[in-house]
XYZ file of C-alpha atoms in Angstrom:
417
model
C 20.057 -24.775 -12.114
C 22.099 -21.930 -12.903
C 23.060 -22.522 -16.585
C 25.705 -20.494 -16.384
C 27.714 -22.138 -14.293
C 27.997 -25.403 -15.710
C 31.332 -25.945 -18.296
C 31.378 -24.194 -21.703
C 30.795 -27.279 -24.481
C 27.461 -27.857 -21.765
C 26.568 -24.419 -21.982
C 26.677 -24.647 -25.767
C 23.697 -27.365 -25.985
C 20.239 -25.224 -25.623
C 21.862 -22.893 -27.854
C 23.259 -25.753 -30.733
C 19.750 -27.583 -29.717
C 17.447 -24.491 -30.753
C 19.811 -23.685 -33.987
C 19.523 -27.212 -34.958
C 15.407 -27.278 -34.845
C 15.000 -23.710 -36.287
C 17.758 -24.581 -39.073
C 16.330 -27.600 -39.455
C 12.722 -25.763 -40.077
C 14.037 -23.363 -42.377
C 16.128 -26.197 -44.555
C 12.663 -27.628 -44.833
C 10.606 -24.392 -45.985
C 13.685 -22.968 -48.233
C 14.368 -26.574 -49.723
C 10.757 -27.741 -50.694
C 9.920 -23.922 -52.282
C 13.256 -24.471 -54.305
C 12.058 -28.003 -55.665
C 8.816 -26.391 -56.031
C 10.726 -23.651 -58.211
C 13.000 -25.905 -59.847
C 10.447 -28.571 -61.326
C 8.051 -25.395 -62.536
C 11.314 -23.402 -64.693
C 12.375 -26.909 -66.313
C 8.831 -27.423 -67.581
C 8.538 -23.260 -68.434
C 11.769 -23.891 -70.349
C 10.207 -26.760 -72.301
C 7.117 -26.078 -73.063
C 8.503 -22.423 -74.635
C 11.334 -24.455 -75.783
C 8.223 -26.316 -77.848
C 6.605 -23.330 -78.410
C 8.858 -20.686 -80.041
C 5.997 -18.492 -81.048
C 5.547 -17.845 -76.307
C 8.489 -15.320 -76.730
C 6.381 -12.577 -78.839
C 4.230 -12.357 -75.761
C 7.057 -11.542 -73.180
C 6.158 -7.328 -73.455
C 2.772 -8.798 -72.292
C 3.865 -11.261 -69.742
C 6.111 -8.858 -68.712
C 3.458 -6.074 -68.461
C 1.009 -8.555 -66.252
C 3.900 -9.158 -63.707
C 4.680 -5.471 -63.482
C 0.832 -5.033 -62.637
C 0.651 -8.265 -60.032
C 4.019 -6.239 -58.546
C 2.792 -2.793 -58.302
C -0.869 -3.886 -57.156
C 0.308 -6.428 -54.582
C 4.061 -6.540 -54.079
C 5.284 -3.106 -53.069
C 6.351 -3.946 -50.550
C 8.278 -6.897 -51.139
C 9.577 -5.287 -54.356
C 13.003 -4.905 -53.036
C 13.653 -8.687 -53.332
C 17.112 -10.017 -52.277
C 17.976 -6.005 -51.084
C 15.273 -6.028 -48.944
C 16.311 -9.134 -46.934
C 20.354 -8.126 -46.498
C 18.800 -4.382 -45.666
C 16.452 -6.988 -42.948
C 19.128 -8.408 -41.821
C 21.596 -4.935 -40.857
C 18.656 -3.138 -39.899
C 16.099 -5.201 -38.356
C 12.784 -3.314 -38.610
C 9.869 -6.073 -39.481
C 9.141 -8.854 -41.082
C 9.481 -10.170 -44.522
C 5.964 -10.807 -45.512
C 5.068 -13.777 -46.691
C 3.506 -12.656 -49.673
C 7.372 -12.299 -51.604
C 7.393 -16.022 -52.231
C 4.622 -16.890 -54.758
C 4.956 -13.480 -56.369
C 8.356 -13.773 -57.354
C 7.743 -17.632 -57.183
C 5.004 -16.997 -60.095
C 7.687 -13.467 -61.844
C 10.677 -15.648 -62.341
C 8.669 -18.802 -64.360
C 6.466 -16.419 -65.983
C 10.167 -14.636 -66.903
C 11.248 -18.041 -68.299
C 7.850 -19.308 -69.533
C 8.344 -16.315 -71.979
C 11.955 -15.785 -73.117
C 13.361 -13.551 -70.531
C 17.037 -13.964 -69.791
C 17.197 -13.659 -65.810
C 18.540 -16.985 -63.306
C 16.897 -19.010 -60.549
C 18.838 -17.813 -57.469
C 17.323 -14.511 -56.575
C 14.001 -16.410 -56.897
C 15.201 -19.603 -53.836
C 16.558 -16.678 -52.014
C 14.097 -14.804 -51.202
C 11.499 -17.790 -51.275
C 14.184 -18.931 -48.366
C 14.465 -15.566 -46.620
C 10.583 -14.997 -46.704
C 9.593 -17.981 -45.973
C 12.080 -18.716 -42.586
C 10.872 -15.347 -41.308
C 7.183 -16.130 -41.196
C 9.231 -18.406 -37.985
C 9.652 -14.882 -36.207
C 6.393 -14.987 -34.558
C 6.451 -18.541 -33.629
C 9.209 -18.592 -32.362
C 9.537 -14.926 -30.924
C 13.208 -14.428 -31.857
C 15.165 -11.511 -31.042
C 16.626 -8.957 -33.431
C 20.039 -10.620 -33.214
C 18.539 -14.009 -33.391
C 16.183 -13.035 -36.721
C 19.448 -11.891 -38.420
C 20.807 -15.519 -37.989
C 17.338 -16.701 -39.253
C 17.319 -14.464 -42.276
C 20.756 -15.959 -42.825
C 19.965 -19.456 -42.180
C 16.775 -18.775 -44.718
C 19.899 -17.159 -47.463
C 22.099 -19.598 -47.402
C 19.373 -22.563 -47.292
C 17.653 -21.115 -50.672
C 21.345 -21.104 -52.509
C 22.241 -23.698 -51.828
C 18.951 -26.002 -53.066
C 19.186 -23.754 -55.700
C 22.146 -24.694 -56.829
C 23.121 -28.458 -55.207
C 25.958 -26.170 -53.326
C 25.255 -26.900 -49.564
C 29.094 -24.842 -48.278
C 29.092 -22.154 -51.115
C 24.993 -21.606 -49.675
C 25.794 -21.773 -46.171
C 28.729 -19.540 -47.205
C 26.932 -17.271 -49.138
C 24.692 -16.486 -46.041
C 27.553 -15.657 -44.818
C 29.097 -13.491 -46.935
C 27.213 -11.548 -49.071
C 26.049 -9.028 -46.502
C 29.228 -6.921 -46.463
C 32.549 -6.538 -48.096
C 35.186 -7.472 -46.595
C 33.660 -8.661 -43.304
C 31.601 -12.357 -42.557
C 29.337 -12.990 -39.863
C 30.295 -15.379 -37.753
C 27.875 -15.659 -35.099
C 25.214 -17.464 -37.335
C 28.527 -19.725 -39.088
C 26.868 -23.406 -37.381
C 22.923 -22.298 -38.423
C 23.948 -21.179 -41.998
C 25.664 -24.615 -42.089
C 23.250 -26.574 -40.625
C 20.253 -24.984 -42.971
C 22.240 -24.765 -46.086
C 23.011 -28.561 -45.707
C 19.722 -30.025 -44.685
C 17.668 -28.325 -47.529
C 20.604 -29.526 -49.773
C 19.357 -32.642 -48.845
C 15.331 -32.151 -48.775
C 15.766 -30.557 -52.223
C 17.409 -34.337 -53.159
C 14.573 -36.122 -51.729
C 11.568 -34.162 -53.634
C 13.772 -35.343 -56.794
C 15.343 -32.569 -57.697
C 18.759 -33.423 -60.051
C 20.974 -30.645 -60.945
C 23.721 -30.241 -63.982
C 26.578 -32.071 -63.851
C 29.336 -29.622 -64.731
C 32.321 -31.537 -66.731
C 36.139 -30.429 -67.059
C 37.294 -32.343 -68.418
C 40.914 -31.181 -69.129
C 43.301 -28.927 -66.497
C 46.487 -27.907 -66.277
C 49.293 -28.106 -63.783
C 49.563 -25.088 -60.846
C 53.212 -23.771 -62.136
C 54.049 -20.564 -62.367
C 53.113 -19.493 -66.270
C 49.007 -21.107 -65.448
C 49.027 -18.384 -62.115
C 49.961 -16.498 -64.462
C 47.179 -17.152 -67.046
C 45.108 -17.727 -64.486
C 45.265 -13.417 -62.818
C 45.401 -12.269 -66.386
C 41.934 -13.861 -66.709
C 40.804 -13.352 -62.976
C 41.548 -9.627 -63.567
C 39.334 -9.628 -66.957
C 36.442 -11.667 -65.088
C 35.400 -9.142 -62.427
C 35.882 -6.761 -65.234
C 33.381 -8.139 -67.155
C 31.260 -8.905 -63.304
C 31.673 -5.052 -62.279
C 30.420 -3.807 -65.623
C 27.371 -6.366 -65.535
C 26.521 -5.251 -62.045
C 26.845 -0.776 -63.028
C 25.073 -1.703 -66.752
C 21.846 -3.269 -64.875
C 21.248 -0.689 -61.913
C 22.275 2.164 -64.760
C 19.892 0.792 -66.793
C 17.009 -0.041 -64.050
C 17.082 3.416 -62.890
C 16.775 4.776 -66.340
C 13.799 3.207 -66.837
C 12.052 4.941 -63.323
C 13.528 8.091 -64.339
C 11.872 8.131 -67.627
C 8.735 5.365 -67.911
C 7.029 6.720 -64.371
C 4.507 3.470 -65.015
C 6.004 0.508 -63.157
C 4.068 -1.817 -66.074
C 4.953 -0.401 -68.699
C 9.191 -1.349 -67.934
C 9.495 -4.855 -68.062
C 6.847 -4.210 -71.075
C 9.270 -1.972 -73.248
C 12.054 -4.493 -72.332
C 9.516 -7.419 -73.152
C 9.824 -5.805 -76.883
C 13.232 -5.102 -76.443
C 14.204 -8.842 -76.363
C 11.876 -10.800 -78.431
C 13.277 -8.054 -81.697
C 16.832 -8.845 -80.971
C 15.959 -12.786 -80.629
C 14.135 -12.417 -84.080
C 17.223 -10.181 -85.033
C 20.050 -12.495 -84.091
C 17.669 -15.633 -85.301
C 18.087 -18.016 -81.954
C 17.078 -18.328 -78.491
C 20.443 -19.288 -77.038
C 21.014 -15.719 -75.364
C 17.724 -16.124 -73.411
C 16.191 -18.193 -70.579
C 18.983 -20.129 -67.826
C 21.208 -21.070 -71.089
C 22.222 -24.248 -68.982
C 22.977 -25.499 -72.695
C 25.157 -23.128 -73.635
C 27.450 -23.439 -70.475
C 27.553 -27.291 -70.273
C 28.437 -26.091 -74.161
C 31.615 -24.114 -72.803
C 32.735 -27.239 -71.101
C 32.834 -29.215 -74.215
C 33.778 -27.316 -77.701
C 35.147 -23.535 -78.052
C 32.802 -21.510 -78.296
C 31.517 -18.192 -80.407
C 34.099 -15.081 -79.264
C 30.743 -12.681 -78.691
C 28.292 -15.234 -76.701
C 29.244 -13.701 -72.714
C 28.794 -10.470 -74.460
C 25.498 -10.988 -76.142
C 24.342 -13.430 -73.156
C 25.249 -10.088 -71.024
C 23.389 -7.578 -72.947
C 20.143 -9.301 -72.970
C 20.542 -10.255 -69.926
C 20.726 -6.550 -68.716
C 18.186 -6.106 -71.046
C 15.934 -7.561 -68.769
C 16.438 -7.478 -65.290
C 17.138 -3.310 -65.652
C 13.034 -3.109 -67.240
C 12.009 -5.211 -64.616
C 11.349 -8.774 -65.143
C 11.889 -11.370 -62.218
C 14.668 -14.192 -61.416
C 18.091 -13.640 -60.267
C 21.221 -12.834 -62.005
C 23.335 -15.612 -61.100
C 22.935 -18.764 -63.947
C 23.313 -15.621 -66.134
C 26.386 -14.995 -64.691
C 28.078 -18.142 -64.770
C 26.921 -18.068 -68.295
C 28.856 -15.247 -69.286
C 32.049 -16.298 -67.605
C 31.827 -20.204 -68.838
C 31.392 -18.217 -72.650
C 34.035 -15.991 -71.783
C 36.420 -18.191 -70.644
C 36.022 -20.297 -73.089
C 36.462 -17.723 -75.306
C 40.449 -16.782 -73.019
C 41.340 -20.096 -73.684
C 43.393 -20.422 -76.678
C 44.979 -16.928 -75.534
C 45.957 -17.460 -72.335
C 47.032 -21.557 -73.586
C 45.164 -22.849 -70.585
C 42.052 -25.929 -71.700
C 39.096 -24.732 -72.561
C 36.657 -26.713 -69.868
C 39.469 -24.851 -66.849
C 38.722 -21.565 -67.863
C 34.872 -22.191 -68.583
C 34.951 -23.064 -65.149
C 37.120 -20.596 -63.624
C 34.491 -18.034 -65.578
C 31.930 -20.039 -64.402
C 32.627 -18.982 -60.621
C 35.351 -15.870 -60.974
C 32.456 -13.368 -62.718
C 29.960 -14.464 -60.349
C 32.295 -13.467 -57.722
C 33.382 -9.972 -58.744
C 29.710 -9.464 -59.138
C 28.436 -10.082 -55.660
C 31.615 -10.070 -53.984
C 31.551 -13.064 -52.422
C 35.129 -15.142 -53.727
C 34.935 -17.527 -50.759
C 31.674 -18.617 -51.476
C 32.760 -18.603 -55.315
C 35.479 -21.440 -54.551
C 34.092 -23.147 -52.627
C 31.506 -23.582 -55.142
C 33.985 -24.498 -57.761
C 34.931 -27.412 -55.864
C 32.076 -29.092 -54.847
C 30.870 -28.820 -58.602
C 34.532 -29.573 -60.241
C 36.301 -31.314 -57.660
C 39.285 -30.267 -55.348
C 41.576 -30.298 -57.993
C 40.563 -27.021 -58.992
C 40.487 -25.438 -56.179
C 44.071 -23.079 -56.277
C 43.243 -21.929 -59.528
C 39.669 -20.752 -58.166
C 40.999 -19.070 -55.495
C 42.929 -17.290 -57.803
C 40.298 -16.324 -60.473
C 37.916 -15.880 -57.832
C 40.361 -13.396 -55.760
C 41.612 -11.024 -58.011
C 37.814 -10.521 -59.594
C 36.730 -10.229 -56.594
C 39.817 -7.147 -56.872
C 39.143 -6.203 -59.842
C 35.644 -5.380 -59.362
C 35.547 -2.031 -57.446
C 33.271 -2.000 -54.449
C 30.043 -2.549 -56.354
C 28.223 -4.952 -57.249
C 24.369 -6.697 -58.164
C 23.578 -6.417 -54.387
C 22.390 -2.581 -53.702
C 22.153 -3.349 -49.883
C 25.559 -4.661 -49.594
C 27.344 -3.059 -47.115
C 31.343 -2.347 -46.900
C 32.303 -3.602 -44.477
C 36.316 -3.334 -45.280
C 38.227 -1.800 -48.229
C 39.000 -4.514 -51.253
C 42.740 -2.950 -50.395
C 44.626 0.015 -48.097
C 45.505 2.512 -49.822
C 42.692 3.666 -51.901
C 42.470 7.626 -52.555
C 39.078 8.510 -51.270
C 37.314 9.168 -54.109
C 37.444 5.273 -55.482
C 36.393 4.483 -51.649
C 33.428 6.504 -52.973
C 32.557 4.213 -55.976
């Protein structure tokens, strides 16, 4: 039968069936990998907290991971940026070794006390595992792009328990100001299914209770816009500082394994000097505190410095959870100045600093609704969009391309930044 002569809804059935199958396989692989990763991460964190002396082995751990990547992982060292580049310009299947290498590197980073996140690991595992299906199904370049986007969505969704935000993140992160709607169905199927796979494996996600809010009014909207601008500037500062330190280390330290070793010394000595382990690891406990009580106003600066030192010198992990920490603690500090409840500002900072640093305002807004409830929607949209505007045209993902400028009438010099 000539399929082209059928009504359009019937012609869609093979497409829907094809991507239901492929996206479900991607979801199973990514969701299972994320579940194993999260359980391993929890064990590593509890082990480090029970044995604080492990921090002094961070330089050796950084050197070991750097040495392993130097000898076996050069082709996958670019991490998330490699996946984004392959979506824009498909050339070769992402090596499967990306998944175990980033898993090992991130767990080691957390075990010994680096300040890194987890989204990068889940996204890289999801993308690398998904791309192995390219040969199985003999996919063309266009289909392979969609496959990789589904892998990114599945990894993000399963590690944070936010399926809708995960799907949109996979569509939005590729280019500033432009989304790929041809992948919307596979990304949503993969994200929703991956979240369910993780839950089936027994993964539990942290619950953040936003116990106080404010009415949507002129004064509260103005305060949120002011906060959003600051969230965006902090996100931009974080991204630029991380890139600058990474470039500095690559220029002045030729032997790659020495970079995280040096970073490990800096982090370990800084923790000893501060007398607290508050700013290393994921910092989930501190994020939860930001929703419950006023915190020290410098917490966001300290976490930012420790994370830049860790990621900029080559430790493996992600940027997003530290950005959640930075945003939640910054929002907590801003609350009394803006006369808004600190749980509300902590929630807005949680998503808006990430929105600015990653240039993903839509995914961040949806994440706020998934995590904190629908009532935060108007404020989250304002904060995330304003943060996106104020964060410039740089971000934490170097491979992210410029689809559309954030506003018309930019001077040419500003457009290139």
